[in-house]
Amino acid sequence: MSEELINNIANVLSEWNPLGEKAESTPELEGYLYEAMDICSVVGILKEPVEQAVSGVLTQAFRIELNAQELKLYAAKIEQLINENK
């Protein structure tokens, strides 16, 4: 997993900002960088589908419920980035 891919995924997550206003009060957030790394690891190592990986990482990390339509949209963007970097 390249640093560029991780940064691009973090940018997609930041654009989405599934935490909403809570993002400001989450000091360990680091621009969703750690979550991007986790998503790459889950997809690359465990071979989970991207949408499932995104959902699992974000719900586990933040204990939030994700909007299904937003999840599908942003997971598709992340999947495209991953496929472009294979």
mmCIF file of C-alpha atoms in Angstrom:
data_model
loop_
_atom_site.group_PDB
_atom_site.id
_atom_site.type_symbol
_atom_site.label_atom_id
_atom_site.label_comp_id
_atom_site.label_asym_id
_atom_site.label_seq_id
_atom_site.Cartn_x
_atom_site.Cartn_y
_atom_site.Cartn_z
ATOM 1 C CA MET A 1 0.000 0.000 0.000
ATOM 2 C CA SER A 2 1.535 3.246 -1.117
ATOM 3 C CA GLU A 3 1.585 6.450 0.862
ATOM 4 C CA GLU A 4 -0.123 8.187 -2.049
ATOM 5 C CA LEU A 5 -3.005 5.687 -1.992
ATOM 6 C CA ILE A 6 -3.431 6.088 1.765
ATOM 7 C CA ASN A 7 -3.470 9.874 1.433
ATOM 8 C CA ASN A 8 -5.996 9.696 -1.412
ATOM 9 C CA ILE A 9 -8.293 7.437 0.607
ATOM 10 C CA ALA A 10 -7.930 9.751 3.611
ATOM 11 C CA ASN A 11 -8.942 12.647 1.344
ATOM 12 C CA VAL A 12 -12.084 10.786 0.255
ATOM 13 C CA LEU A 13 -12.925 10.068 3.896
ATOM 14 C CA SER A 14 -12.341 13.720 4.782
ATOM 15 C CA GLU A 15 -14.584 14.808 1.908
ATOM 16 C CA TRP A 16 -17.284 12.466 3.235
ATOM 17 C CA ASN A 17 -16.556 13.220 6.895
ATOM 18 C CA PRO A 18 -18.793 10.482 8.341
ATOM 19 C CA LEU A 19 -18.184 11.865 11.834
ATOM 20 C CA GLY A 20 -19.743 15.194 10.914
ATOM 21 C CA GLU A 21 -19.427 17.753 13.702
ATOM 22 C CA LYS A 22 -17.861 15.144 15.993
ATOM 23 C CA ALA A 23 -14.727 15.271 13.818
ATOM 24 C CA GLU A 24 -13.697 18.535 15.470
ATOM 25 C CA SER A 25 -13.746 16.967 18.931
ATOM 26 C CA THR A 26 -11.939 13.765 17.946
ATOM 27 C CA PRO A 27 -8.280 14.547 18.672
ATOM 28 C CA GLU A 28 -6.891 11.252 17.357
ATOM 29 C CA LEU A 29 -8.608 11.665 13.985
ATOM 30 C CA GLU A 30 -5.521 12.861 12.034
ATOM 31 C CA GLY A 31 -7.596 13.566 8.911
ATOM 32 C CA TYR A 32 -8.833 9.954 8.668
ATOM 33 C CA LEU A 33 -5.266 8.832 7.888
ATOM 34 C CA TYR A 34 -5.307 5.867 10.296
ATOM 35 C CA GLU A 35 -8.687 4.742 9.023
ATOM 36 C CA ALA A 36 -7.385 4.906 5.451
ATOM 37 C CA MET A 37 -4.461 2.669 6.426
ATOM 38 C CA ASP A 38 -6.835 0.243 8.133
ATOM 39 C CA ILE A 39 -9.099 0.108 5.070
ATOM 40 C CA CYS A 40 -6.107 -0.658 2.840
ATOM 41 C CA SER A 41 -4.997 -3.397 5.206
ATOM 42 C CA VAL A 42 -8.425 -5.010 5.448
ATOM 43 C CA VAL A 43 -8.869 -4.970 1.673
ATOM 44 C CA GLY A 44 -5.308 -6.054 0.906
ATOM 45 C CA ILE A 45 -4.726 -8.663 3.588
ATOM 46 C CA LEU A 46 -8.179 -9.970 4.472
ATOM 47 C CA LYS A 47 -9.519 -9.529 0.916
ATOM 48 C CA GLU A 48 -12.811 -8.057 2.168
ATOM 49 C CA PRO A 49 -14.940 -6.153 -0.328
ATOM 50 C CA VAL A 50 -14.180 -2.425 -0.139
ATOM 51 C CA GLU A 51 -17.640 -1.369 1.029
ATOM 52 C CA GLN A 52 -17.542 -3.937 3.826
ATOM 53 C CA ALA A 53 -14.021 -2.848 4.814
ATOM 54 C CA VAL A 54 -14.969 0.834 4.902
ATOM 55 C CA SER A 55 -18.074 0.104 6.956
ATOM 56 C CA GLY A 56 -16.245 -2.175 9.367
ATOM 57 C CA VAL A 57 -13.301 0.155 9.944
ATOM 58 C CA LEU A 58 -15.404 3.287 10.467
ATOM 59 C CA THR A 59 -18.084 1.738 12.663
ATOM 60 C CA GLN A 60 -15.491 -0.010 14.790
ATOM 61 C CA ALA A 61 -13.249 3.044 15.114
ATOM 62 C CA PHE A 62 -15.951 5.576 15.897
ATOM 63 C CA ARG A 63 -18.972 3.551 17.018
ATOM 64 C CA ILE A 64 -21.220 5.340 14.542
ATOM 65 C CA GLU A 65 -23.979 4.268 12.207
ATOM 66 C CA LEU A 66 -23.245 5.087 8.590
ATOM 67 C CA ASN A 67 -25.714 6.345 6.022
ATOM 68 C CA ALA A 68 -26.060 3.458 3.546
ATOM 69 C CA GLN A 69 -26.231 5.681 0.452
ATOM 70 C CA GLU A 70 -23.188 7.712 1.495
ATOM 71 C CA LEU A 71 -21.308 4.519 2.332
ATOM 72 C CA LYS A 72 -22.018 3.095 -1.109
ATOM 73 C CA LEU A 73 -20.984 6.345 -2.858
ATOM 74 C CA TYR A 74 -17.715 6.887 -0.976
ATOM 75 C CA ALA A 75 -16.792 3.203 -0.890
ATOM 76 C CA ALA A 76 -17.077 3.212 -4.692
ATOM 77 C CA LYS A 77 -14.657 6.165 -4.849
ATOM 78 C CA ILE A 78 -12.245 4.343 -2.548
ATOM 79 C CA GLU A 79 -12.557 1.137 -4.573
ATOM 80 C CA GLN A 80 -11.714 3.065 -7.732
ATOM 81 C CA LEU A 81 -8.567 4.452 -6.090
ATOM 82 C CA ILE A 82 -7.528 0.990 -4.930
ATOM 83 C CA ASN A 83 -8.110 -0.509 -8.377
ATOM 84 C CA GLU A 84 -6.075 2.259 -10.006
ATOM 85 C CA ASN A 85 -3.155 1.423 -7.702
ATOM 86 C CA LYS A 86 -2.979 -2.317 -8.343
#
